[in-house]
Short mmCIF file of C-alpha atoms in Angstrom, two decimals:
data_model
loop_
_atom_site.label_atom_id
_atom_site.label_comp_id
_atom_site.label_asym_id
_atom_site.label_seq_id
_atom_site.Cartn_x
_atom_site.Cartn_y
_atom_site.Cartn_z
CA UNK A 10 93.92 89.83 69.91
CA UNK A 11 92.25 86.80 68.30
CA UNK A 12 90.11 85.69 65.30
CA UNK A 13 86.46 84.96 65.92
CA UNK A 14 84.48 82.60 63.71
CA UNK A 15 81.09 84.46 63.52
CA UNK A 16 78.38 81.84 62.92
CA UNK A 17 76.88 84.17 60.27
CA UNK A 18 79.93 85.76 58.58
CA UNK A 19 82.89 83.45 59.19
CA UNK A 20 86.30 84.32 60.47
CA UNK A 21 86.83 87.98 61.34
CA UNK A 22 89.17 89.92 63.61
CA UNK A 23 88.14 90.29 67.23
CA UNK A 24 88.20 94.06 66.97
CA UNK A 25 84.96 93.82 64.83
CA UNK A 26 83.16 92.33 67.84
CA UNK A 27 82.00 93.43 71.24
CA UNK A 28 81.91 91.14 74.28
CA UNK A 29 78.56 90.99 76.09
CA UNK A 30 79.62 89.13 79.23
CA UNK A 31 78.52 85.86 80.79
CA UNK A 32 76.04 83.86 78.77
CA UNK A 33 72.99 81.82 79.84
CA UNK A 34 71.85 84.28 82.50
CA UNK A 35 68.08 84.01 82.19
CA UNK A 36 65.98 87.10 82.50
CA UNK A 37 63.63 86.64 85.57
CA UNK A 38 60.29 85.32 84.46
CA UNK A 39 58.40 87.08 87.35
CA UNK A 40 60.40 90.28 87.88
CA UNK A 41 57.83 91.69 90.31
CA UNK A 42 58.29 88.80 92.65
CA UNK A 43 62.11 88.98 92.90
CA UNK A 44 63.73 89.76 96.21
CA UNK A 45 66.57 92.34 96.42
CA UNK A 46 69.07 89.43 96.71
CA UNK A 47 67.74 87.82 93.58
CA UNK A 48 67.90 91.15 91.73
CA UNK A 49 71.55 91.58 92.81
CA UNK A 50 72.34 88.05 91.62
CA UNK A 51 70.76 88.61 88.24
CA UNK A 52 72.13 92.16 87.62
CA UNK A 53 75.58 92.13 89.19
CA UNK A 54 76.98 88.82 90.39
CA UNK A 55 79.22 87.10 87.83
CA UNK A 56 81.07 83.82 87.74
CA UNK A 57 84.10 85.65 86.17
CA UNK A 58 85.70 82.31 85.50
CA UNK A 59 89.38 81.70 85.09
CA UNK A 60 89.21 78.88 82.56
CA UNK A 61 86.44 77.78 80.29
CA UNK A 62 83.82 80.48 80.15
CA UNK A 63 80.52 80.67 78.28
CA UNK A 64 79.91 84.13 77.01
CA UNK A 65 77.94 86.30 74.69
CA UNK A 66 79.44 88.28 71.78
CA UNK A 67 77.98 90.61 69.14
CA UNK A 68 79.42 91.19 65.67
CA UNK A 69 78.98 94.92 66.12
CA UNK A 70 80.98 95.96 62.99
CA UNK A 71 79.52 93.23 60.80
CA UNK A 72 76.11 91.50 60.80
CA UNK A 73 75.25 92.97 64.17
CA UNK A 74 74.02 89.52 65.33
CA UNK A 75 74.48 88.15 68.87
CA UNK A 76 75.92 84.66 69.39
CA UNK A 77 77.48 82.55 72.13
CA UNK A 78 81.07 81.45 72.62
CA UNK A 79 83.11 79.02 74.68
CA UNK A 80 86.47 80.57 75.43
CA UNK A 81 89.34 79.80 77.73
CA UNK A 82 89.97 83.01 79.61
CA UNK A 83 93.51 81.94 80.64
CA UNK A 84 94.78 81.98 77.03
CA UNK A 85 91.91 83.48 74.96
CA UNK A 86 91.53 80.28 72.99
CA UNK A 87 88.06 79.75 71.48
CA UNK A 88 86.69 76.22 71.81
CA UNK A 89 83.24 76.70 70.32
CA UNK A 90 80.84 79.26 68.74
CA UNK A 91 77.07 78.64 68.73
CA UNK A 92 73.96 80.65 67.96
CA UNK A 93 71.66 82.18 70.46
CA UNK A 94 69.08 79.82 71.82
CA UNK A 95 71.23 76.79 71.07
CA UNK A 96 72.51 74.49 73.82
CA UNK A 97 76.34 74.75 74.41
CA UNK A 98 78.13 72.13 72.26
CA UNK A 99 80.52 71.31 75.12
CA UNK A 100 80.06 71.05 78.88
CA UNK B 21 115.59 95.94 113.99
CA UNK B 22 116.14 97.38 110.50
CA UNK B 23 119.02 99.69 109.85
CA UNK B 24 117.81 103.18 108.96
CA UNK B 25 118.18 104.26 105.31
CA UNK B 26 119.95 107.71 105.21
CA UNK B 27 122.66 109.55 103.36
CA UNK B 28 125.11 108.16 105.97
CA UNK B 29 124.09 104.50 105.46
CA UNK B 30 124.47 105.09 101.71
CA UNK B 31 127.94 106.49 102.23
CA UNK B 32 128.89 103.67 104.65
CA UNK B 33 127.71 100.96 102.27
CA UNK B 34 129.45 102.60 99.28
CA UNK B 35 132.75 101.98 101.09
CA UNK B 36 132.08 98.26 100.95
CA UNK B 37 130.84 98.27 97.27
CA UNK B 38 127.19 97.98 98.43
CA UNK B 39 127.72 94.31 99.29
CA UNK B 40 126.70 94.51 102.94
CA UNK B 41 123.19 95.98 102.81
CA UNK B 42 120.87 94.37 105.31
CA UNK B 43 118.09 92.29 103.79
CA UNK B 44 114.91 94.39 103.40
CA UNK B 45 112.58 91.56 104.45
CA UNK B 46 113.07 87.94 105.51
CA UNK B 47 112.00 84.84 103.51
CA UNK B 48 110.21 82.81 106.20
CA UNK B 49 108.44 79.43 105.95
CA UNK B 50 104.80 79.68 106.98
CA UNK B 51 103.89 79.05 110.62
CA UNK B 52 101.13 76.49 111.48
CA UNK B 53 98.80 79.27 112.64
CA UNK B 54 98.35 83.06 112.35
CA UNK B 55 95.96 85.49 113.86
CA UNK B 56 95.18 86.87 110.35
CA UNK B 57 96.32 86.04 106.84
CA UNK B 58 96.34 88.55 103.89
CA UNK B 59 96.05 86.84 100.52
CA UNK B 60 97.90 88.81 97.94
CA UNK B 61 101.27 90.48 98.26
CA UNK B 62 100.66 93.56 96.15
CA UNK B 63 100.73 97.16 97.42
CA UNK B 64 97.25 96.92 98.97
CA UNK B 65 97.93 93.62 100.69
CA UNK B 66 101.33 94.71 102.09
CA UNK B 67 99.87 98.04 103.24
CA UNK B 68 97.00 96.13 104.92
CA UNK B 69 99.54 93.94 106.80
CA UNK B 70 101.64 96.97 107.70
CA UNK B 71 98.74 98.87 109.25
CA UNK B 72 97.35 95.70 110.98
CA UNK B 73 100.70 95.42 112.70
CA UNK B 74 101.25 99.10 113.28
CA UNK B 75 97.89 100.50 114.21
CA UNK B 76 96.11 97.39 115.56
CA UNK B 77 99.07 95.62 117.13
CA UNK B 78 98.44 92.38 115.21
CA UNK B 79 102.00 90.99 114.81
CA UNK B 80 101.25 87.33 114.36
CA UNK B 81 100.15 87.66 110.74
CA UNK B 82 101.24 86.66 107.30
CA UNK B 83 101.00 87.85 103.70
CA UNK B 84 100.71 85.01 101.10
CA UNK B 85 101.84 85.80 97.54
CA UNK B 86 101.60 83.31 94.72
CA UNK B 87 104.38 84.99 92.80
CA UNK B 88 106.66 87.65 94.04
CA UNK B 89 105.62 90.75 95.92
CA UNK B 90 104.62 93.67 93.74
CA UNK B 91 104.72 91.56 90.61
CA UNK B 92 101.08 91.94 89.72
CA UNK B 93 99.18 95.16 89.15
CA UNK B 94 101.34 97.07 91.64
CA UNK B 95 104.28 96.72 89.13
CA UNK B 96 102.07 97.20 86.07
CA UNK B 97 100.15 100.40 86.70
CA UNK B 98 100.92 103.91 85.39
CA UNK B 99 101.55 105.22 88.96
CA UNK B 100 99.06 108.05 88.95
CA UNK B 101 97.80 109.41 92.21
CA UNK B 102 94.84 111.72 92.60
CA UNK B 103 91.68 112.16 94.66
CA UNK B 104 89.38 114.26 92.44
CA UNK B 105 86.46 111.88 92.48
CA UNK B 106 82.86 113.03 92.16
CA UNK B 107 80.92 111.41 95.07
CA UNK B 108 81.40 112.27 98.73
CA UNK B 109 82.22 108.60 99.64
CA UNK B 110 84.94 108.38 96.94
CA UNK B 111 86.39 111.79 97.73
CA UNK B 112 86.64 110.69 101.40
CA UNK B 113 88.34 107.38 100.45
CA UNK B 114 90.74 108.65 97.86
CA UNK B 115 91.71 111.89 99.71
CA UNK B 116 92.43 109.83 102.84
CA UNK B 117 94.96 107.90 100.76
CA UNK B 118 96.40 111.06 99.24
CA UNK B 119 97.00 112.53 102.72
CA UNK B 120 98.93 109.34 103.74
CA UNK B 121 100.96 109.49 100.48
CA UNK B 122 102.12 112.97 101.49
CA UNK B 123 104.13 111.66 104.44
CA UNK B 124 104.65 108.11 103.39
CA UNK B 125 108.38 108.16 102.45
CA UNK B 126 109.20 109.60 105.89
CA UNK B 127 106.94 107.15 107.72
CA UNK B 128 108.37 104.13 105.87
CA UNK B 129 111.93 105.43 105.80
CA UNK B 130 111.75 104.34 102.17
CA UNK B 131 111.75 106.78 99.28
CA UNK B 132 108.46 106.12 97.40
CA UNK B 133 109.37 109.05 95.07
CA UNK B 134 105.96 110.64 95.62
CA UNK B 135 105.91 113.62 93.25
CA UNK B 136 103.03 116.11 93.43
CA UNK B 137 103.36 117.19 89.88
CA UNK B 138 99.71 117.76 89.33
CA UNK B 139 97.07 115.79 87.33
CA UNK B 140 95.19 117.53 84.59
CA UNK B 141 91.99 116.14 83.09
CA UNK B 142 91.06 117.44 79.68
CA UNK B 143 87.62 118.28 78.26
CA UNK B 144 86.93 117.66 74.59
CA UNK B 145 83.26 118.37 74.20
CA UNK B 146 80.51 120.34 75.90
CA UNK B 147 79.34 117.46 78.05
CA UNK B 148 83.00 116.95 79.23
CA UNK B 149 83.05 120.66 80.17
CA UNK B 150 79.84 120.34 82.12
CA UNK B 151 80.89 117.17 83.88
CA UNK B 152 84.39 118.34 84.79
CA UNK B 153 83.15 121.67 86.02
CA UNK B 154 80.54 119.95 88.16
CA UNK B 155 83.23 117.64 89.48
CA UNK B 156 85.53 120.63 90.32
CA UNK B 157 82.74 122.14 92.45
CA UNK B 158 82.01 118.75 94.10
CA UNK B 159 85.71 118.31 94.93
CA UNK B 160 86.04 121.69 96.49
CA UNK B 161 82.92 121.12 98.58
CA UNK B 162 84.70 118.01 99.89
CA UNK B 163 87.97 119.81 100.59
CA UNK B 164 89.77 118.26 97.62
CA UNK B 165 91.79 120.80 95.69
CA UNK B 166 90.61 121.40 92.05
CA UNK B 167 90.64 124.22 89.58
CA UNK B 168 89.04 124.66 86.14
CA UNK B 169 91.41 125.70 83.40
CA UNK B 170 90.50 127.37 80.10
CA UNK B 171 92.08 126.16 76.86
CA UNK B 172 94.78 128.94 77.16
CA UNK B 173 95.50 127.93 80.68
CA UNK B 174 95.81 124.22 79.69
CA UNK B 175 98.31 125.35 76.97
CA UNK B 176 100.20 127.41 79.49
CA UNK B 177 100.42 124.61 82.05
CA UNK B 178 101.44 122.00 79.50
CA UNK B 179 102.74 123.65 76.32
CA UNK B 180 103.18 120.47 74.29
CA UNK B 181 99.45 119.78 74.04
CA UNK B 182 97.92 120.62 70.69
CA UNK B 183 95.21 123.10 71.59
CA UNK B 184 94.29 123.92 67.90
CA UNK B 185 90.55 124.19 67.43
CA UNK B 186 90.97 122.25 64.21
CA UNK B 187 91.75 118.82 65.61
CA UNK B 188 89.07 116.12 65.79
CA UNK B 189 88.51 116.46 69.52
CA UNK B 190 89.69 119.94 70.37
CA UNK B 191 90.73 120.78 73.93
CA UNK B 192 87.89 122.95 75.47
CA UNK B 193 89.53 123.20 78.87
CA UNK B 194 90.49 120.99 81.74
CA UNK B 195 90.64 120.48 85.48
CA UNK B 196 93.84 120.44 87.56
CA UNK B 197 94.49 118.88 90.92
CA UNK B 198 97.84 120.24 92.02
CA UNK B 199 98.27 117.85 95.01
CA UNK B 200 97.99 114.89 92.75
CA UNK B 201 100.89 113.27 90.92
CA UNK B 202 102.88 110.03 90.71
CA UNK B 203 104.98 107.74 92.89
CA UNK B 204 107.42 104.85 92.24
CA UNK B 205 105.18 101.75 92.30
CA UNK B 206 107.80 99.15 93.14
CA UNK B 207 109.10 101.26 96.00
CA UNK B 208 105.59 101.34 97.52
CA UNK B 209 105.42 97.57 97.69
CA UNK B 210 108.96 97.22 98.89
CA UNK B 211 108.62 99.98 101.51
CA UNK B 212 105.45 98.48 102.99
CA UNK B 213 107.01 94.96 102.89
CA UNK B 214 110.13 96.20 104.75
CA UNK B 215 108.02 98.08 107.32
CA UNK B 216 105.66 95.12 107.80
CA UNK B 217 108.57 92.61 108.10
CA UNK B 218 110.26 94.73 110.73
CA UNK B 219 107.16 94.42 112.94
CA UNK B 220 107.18 90.62 112.56
CA UNK B 221 104.79 90.09 109.66
CA UNK B 222 105.71 86.95 107.66
CA UNK B 223 105.84 87.75 103.91
CA UNK B 224 105.58 84.32 102.20
CA UNK B 225 106.21 84.46 98.45
CA UNK B 226 105.65 81.64 95.93
CA UNK B 227 102.78 80.40 98.06
CA UNK B 228 99.47 80.10 96.25
CA UNK B 229 96.16 79.69 97.96
CA UNK B 230 94.28 76.54 96.79
CA UNK B 231 91.33 76.45 99.09
CA UNK B 232 89.54 78.04 101.93
CA UNK B 233 88.58 75.73 104.85
CA UNK B 234 85.33 76.62 106.53
CA UNK B 235 83.36 75.29 109.53
CA UNK B 236 79.84 76.30 108.63
CA UNK B 237 79.94 80.02 108.15
CA UNK B 238 83.28 80.58 109.81
CA UNK B 239 86.73 80.36 108.26
CA UNK B 240 89.27 77.95 109.71
CA UNK B 241 92.24 78.34 107.49
CA UNK B 242 93.84 78.14 104.01
CA UNK B 243 94.97 75.37 101.90
CA UNK B 244 98.19 76.49 100.14
CA UNK B 245 100.93 75.10 97.99
CA UNK B 246 102.99 75.23 101.23
CA UNK B 247 100.44 73.25 103.20
CA UNK B 248 97.49 74.03 105.43
CA UNK B 249 97.69 77.27 107.51
CA UNK B 250 95.26 77.85 110.28
CA UNK B 251 93.74 81.25 110.91
CA UNK B 252 90.52 82.96 112.01
CA UNK B 253 90.71 86.01 109.75
CA UNK B 254 91.46 86.06 106.04
CA UNK B 255 91.76 89.32 104.12
CA UNK B 256 91.65 88.79 100.36
CA UNK B 257 93.42 91.44 98.26
CA UNK B 258 93.85 89.45 95.02
CA UNK B 259 92.89 92.06 92.41
CA UNK B 260 92.11 90.24 89.13
CA UNK B 261 91.93 86.93 90.87
CA UNK B 262 89.42 87.98 93.58
CA UNK B 263 86.65 85.97 91.99
CA UNK B 264 88.86 82.87 91.90
CA UNK B 265 89.43 83.11 95.64
CA UNK B 266 85.79 83.99 96.32
CA UNK B 267 84.77 80.86 94.41
CA UNK B 268 86.85 78.75 96.81
CA UNK B 269 84.56 80.00 99.63
CA UNK B 270 81.43 79.49 97.52
CA UNK B 271 80.90 83.19 97.07
CA UNK B 272 80.13 85.15 93.95
CA UNK B 273 81.34 88.74 93.50
CA UNK B 274 79.99 91.45 91.21
CA UNK B 275 83.38 91.57 89.41
CA UNK B 276 84.65 91.12 85.81
CA UNK B 277 88.39 90.67 85.29
CA UNK B 278 89.70 92.31 82.15
CA UNK B 279 93.04 93.05 80.66
CA UNK B 280 94.23 96.70 80.99
CA UNK B 281 97.31 97.68 79.01
CA UNK B 282 100.06 100.20 79.39
CA UNK B 283 103.18 101.05 77.50
CA UNK B 284 106.37 103.10 77.87
CA UNK B 285 108.43 104.76 75.26
CA UNK B 286 112.21 104.99 74.83
CA UNK B 287 113.62 107.36 77.45
CA UNK B 288 114.01 111.01 76.41
CA UNK B 289 114.96 114.27 78.11
CA UNK B 290 112.29 115.93 80.36
CA UNK B 291 109.45 117.16 78.19
CA UNK B 292 106.25 116.82 80.26
CA UNK B 293 106.28 117.74 83.96
CA UNK B 294 102.77 116.77 84.92
CA UNK B 295 100.21 114.09 84.28
CA UNK B 296 97.58 114.62 81.53
CA UNK B 297 94.52 112.44 81.26
CA UNK B 298 91.82 112.59 78.71
CA UNK B 299 88.66 110.62 79.13
CA UNK B 300 86.91 111.30 75.80
CA UNK B 301 89.81 110.12 73.63
CA UNK B 302 91.24 107.74 76.19
CA UNK B 303 94.83 108.79 76.44
CA UNK B 304 96.87 109.50 79.51
CA UNK B 305 100.43 110.40 79.74
CA UNK B 306 103.25 111.22 82.02
CA UNK B 307 107.00 110.94 82.10
CA UNK B 308 108.95 108.76 84.49
CA UNK B 309 112.09 109.90 86.20
CA UNK B 310 114.02 107.61 83.84
CA UNK B 311 112.65 109.71 81.00
CA UNK B 312 110.20 107.19 79.47
CA UNK B 313 106.77 108.45 78.50
CA UNK B 314 104.31 106.33 80.52
CA UNK B 315 101.09 105.79 78.58
CA UNK B 316 97.93 104.18 79.85
CA UNK B 317 95.63 102.45 77.40
CA UNK B 318 92.11 101.11 77.98
CA UNK B 319 90.61 97.82 79.10
CA UNK B 320 89.37 95.22 76.65
CA UNK B 321 85.65 94.50 76.97
CA UNK B 322 86.00 90.66 77.45
CA UNK B 323 86.96 88.71 80.57
CA UNK B 324 90.48 87.49 80.41
CA UNK B 325 93.21 86.37 82.79
CA UNK B 326 95.89 86.21 80.08
CA UNK B 327 97.74 89.50 81.03
CA UNK B 328 97.62 90.34 77.29
CA UNK B 329 95.32 92.83 75.66
CA UNK B 330 94.22 93.54 72.16
CA UNK B 331 96.29 95.48 69.66
CA UNK B 332 93.47 97.77 68.61
CA UNK B 333 93.26 99.20 72.22
CA UNK B 334 96.90 100.31 72.07
CA UNK B 335 96.43 101.63 68.55
CA UNK B 336 93.43 103.74 69.62
CA UNK B 337 95.37 105.21 72.55
CA UNK B 338 98.39 106.02 70.39
CA UNK B 339 96.10 107.74 67.80
CA UNK B 340 94.81 109.96 70.54
CA UNK B 341 98.27 110.64 71.92
CA UNK B 342 99.61 111.64 68.44
CA UNK B 343 96.71 114.06 67.85
CA UNK B 344 97.12 115.72 71.24
CA UNK B 345 100.95 115.66 71.22
CA UNK B 346 102.18 115.85 67.58
CA UNK B 347 105.74 116.30 69.03
CA UNK B 348 105.71 112.60 69.86
CA UNK B 349 105.07 111.44 66.30
CA UNK B 350 108.49 109.82 65.96
CA UNK B 351 108.84 108.42 69.44
CA UNK B 352 109.40 104.71 69.58
CA UNK B 353 107.64 102.54 72.16
CA UNK B 354 109.82 100.37 74.20
CA UNK B 355 107.56 97.98 76.08
CA UNK B 356 103.88 97.17 76.33
CA UNK B 357 102.21 94.92 78.91
CA UNK B 358 98.86 94.05 80.44
CA UNK B 359 97.52 93.55 83.93
CA UNK B 360 94.23 91.97 84.92
CA UNK B 361 91.87 94.45 86.60
CA UNK B 362 88.74 93.47 88.63
CA UNK B 363 86.07 95.91 87.72
CA UNK B 364 82.90 96.51 89.73
CA UNK B 365 79.62 97.53 87.97
CA UNK B 366 79.84 100.96 89.60
CA UNK B 367 83.62 101.31 89.10
CA UNK B 368 84.16 101.70 92.88
CA UNK B 369 86.01 99.28 95.10
CA UNK B 370 84.72 96.81 97.64
CA UNK B 371 86.35 96.93 101.14
CA UNK B 372 84.07 94.75 103.06
CA UNK B 373 83.11 91.91 105.42
CA UNK B 374 81.30 89.03 103.73
CA UNK B 375 78.54 86.64 104.70
CA UNK B 376 81.25 84.34 105.95
CA UNK B 377 82.70 85.10 109.34
CA UNK B 378 86.36 85.98 109.28
CA UNK B 379 86.50 86.44 105.46
CA UNK B 380 87.11 89.95 104.20
CA UNK B 381 87.48 91.24 100.61
CA UNK B 382 89.30 94.30 99.35
CA UNK B 383 88.78 94.23 95.57
CA UNK B 384 87.10 95.91 92.64
CA UNK B 385 89.65 98.65 92.33
CA UNK B 386 89.39 98.17 88.55
CA UNK B 387 91.61 100.51 86.55
CA UNK B 388 92.61 102.82 89.34
CA UNK B 389 93.75 101.14 92.47
CA UNK B 390 97.30 102.23 92.80
CA UNK B 391 96.48 105.76 93.97
CA UNK B 392 94.52 104.27 96.87
CA UNK B 393 97.17 101.90 98.17
CA UNK B 394 97.99 103.54 101.49
CA UNK B 395 94.32 104.41 102.31
CA UNK B 396 93.05 101.08 101.15
CA UNK B 397 95.50 99.26 103.36
CA UNK B 398 94.71 101.47 106.39
CA UNK B 399 90.90 101.02 106.04
CA UNK B 400 91.04 97.36 105.28
CA UNK B 401 93.22 96.68 108.27
CA UNK B 402 90.67 98.68 110.37
CA UNK B 403 87.85 96.48 108.91
CA UNK B 404 89.76 93.19 109.64
CA UNK B 405 90.99 94.19 113.11
CA UNK B 406 87.58 95.53 114.36
CA UNK B 407 85.28 93.27 112.26
CA UNK B 408 83.61 96.55 111.35
CA UNK B 409 84.25 99.03 108.53
CA UNK B 410 85.77 102.39 109.22
CA UNK B 411 83.42 105.24 108.41
CA UNK B 412 85.42 106.08 105.27
CA UNK B 413 84.89 102.63 103.72
CA UNK B 414 81.40 101.92 105.12
CA UNK B 415 79.83 102.93 101.78
CA UNK B 416 82.09 100.46 99.92
CA UNK B 417 80.49 97.38 101.36
CA UNK B 418 79.48 94.42 99.31
CA UNK B 419 75.83 94.75 100.21
CA UNK B 420 75.49 97.96 98.17
CA UNK B 421 74.78 95.70 95.11
CA UNK B 422 71.74 94.37 97.04
CA UNK B 423 70.49 97.65 98.47
CA UNK B 424 71.14 99.58 95.22
CA UNK B 425 73.21 102.21 97.03
CA UNK B 426 75.90 102.24 94.38
CA UNK B 427 78.85 104.67 94.28
CA UNK B 428 78.78 105.32 90.51
CA UNK B 429 82.19 106.68 89.52
CA UNK B 430 82.11 105.58 85.88
CA UNK B 431 82.14 109.11 84.53
CA UNK B 432 84.17 110.62 87.30
CA UNK B 433 86.94 108.10 87.21
CA UNK B 434 88.21 110.24 84.43
CA UNK B 435 89.04 107.46 82.04
CA UNK B 436 86.52 105.29 80.23
CA UNK B 437 86.20 101.82 81.67
#
């Protein structure tokens, strides 16, 4: 359990949020031209990183807005929170 | 040659205060080269090594374990064994395992305490009733035993369940698989380790894999904390860390690793002689031979390798337990822990070759791998030895995520993922 600093509401308990998985997976621009391999990559394949991961969260029991987060998956420490469409503040 | 465990060996060793028991397995240093290496010394990995040696006569093999054997999810699960899955491919896979479980203690000469006490799945709403009845029919068509129980029959089978129509999620019936049950999880790892060791398999603990050496599309060996080990075949059975190992070979897997929690209560006298699972309210419960209630909670929805889960997951499970079993309202919980489970998008495992020659993966068991341990090891050993899947695990290949031929067991896995 940890505290998440929602960019719209401030610090709230993690149970108010829902994780949305890996961030920065772009929706295919030309879906009709995708091969099966590319669809598999887009839909199913995940980095599933042990360490610093970029991911999406939604404040489902709050403002219901989506945002991005940088979190260390080895100890659940959050390094940054940033809004959708923004560039990650750390590399 | 290992001494046989029996009532006589117990008696003989009692005379010397149990100080002269033979070591169950050796503690070898890695050789320079093996015919095959299994990465991960959990139940599935040790079973794979055992069947590679036993059925495929591959004796020059090793199991590498970064910690101690059985210290990961093998020692962290709630020990439930059943095979009442919906789809044909899954029924084939899990019932294959269940059939091996039935003779495993004798085969290994190691008491894995397999207890066919039955597993009951409860229905709490009309959709549950429809789904579970459908699954019962599907199971019976596949030769897997299953019966539908009415609310009264549920109460008769397990009297401590609150079947009042006035609770928030009343019990509308359930299914029962009588051949299902539980086993002692540690004993499964130890039994397979002892059996594999006897056939010459090197079980190397405290040896972490750091890299996979490749020559083009063929594996050449493993970089480990105990140096480089040459091999032509690598079978990865690393559960929550599968993606980490895949990454070393430049592969991406369709997995997300998430914390799954369980807890046990203080030990009490026998009160529940079966396993009861409830998907809708997410609570499952059994009682260990020591007397502890063994309670399985759910997974968190975020990726984490921390082996810790959120408090609200445990709280939600205990709410459900208390409503279904008011008798436990004053029970105290003794311990709570988490394991990292690798979940596939279709909640079915991957037992497969990969695009790299000599690299095989057995992963994606998610929240329910323990029950499959013997079958998983047997089929993975077949896949590694023959470089071809067995017909029972052909559907569980990694290419199903490209072809779209998924084995969707989300609903039928009987607990929410």
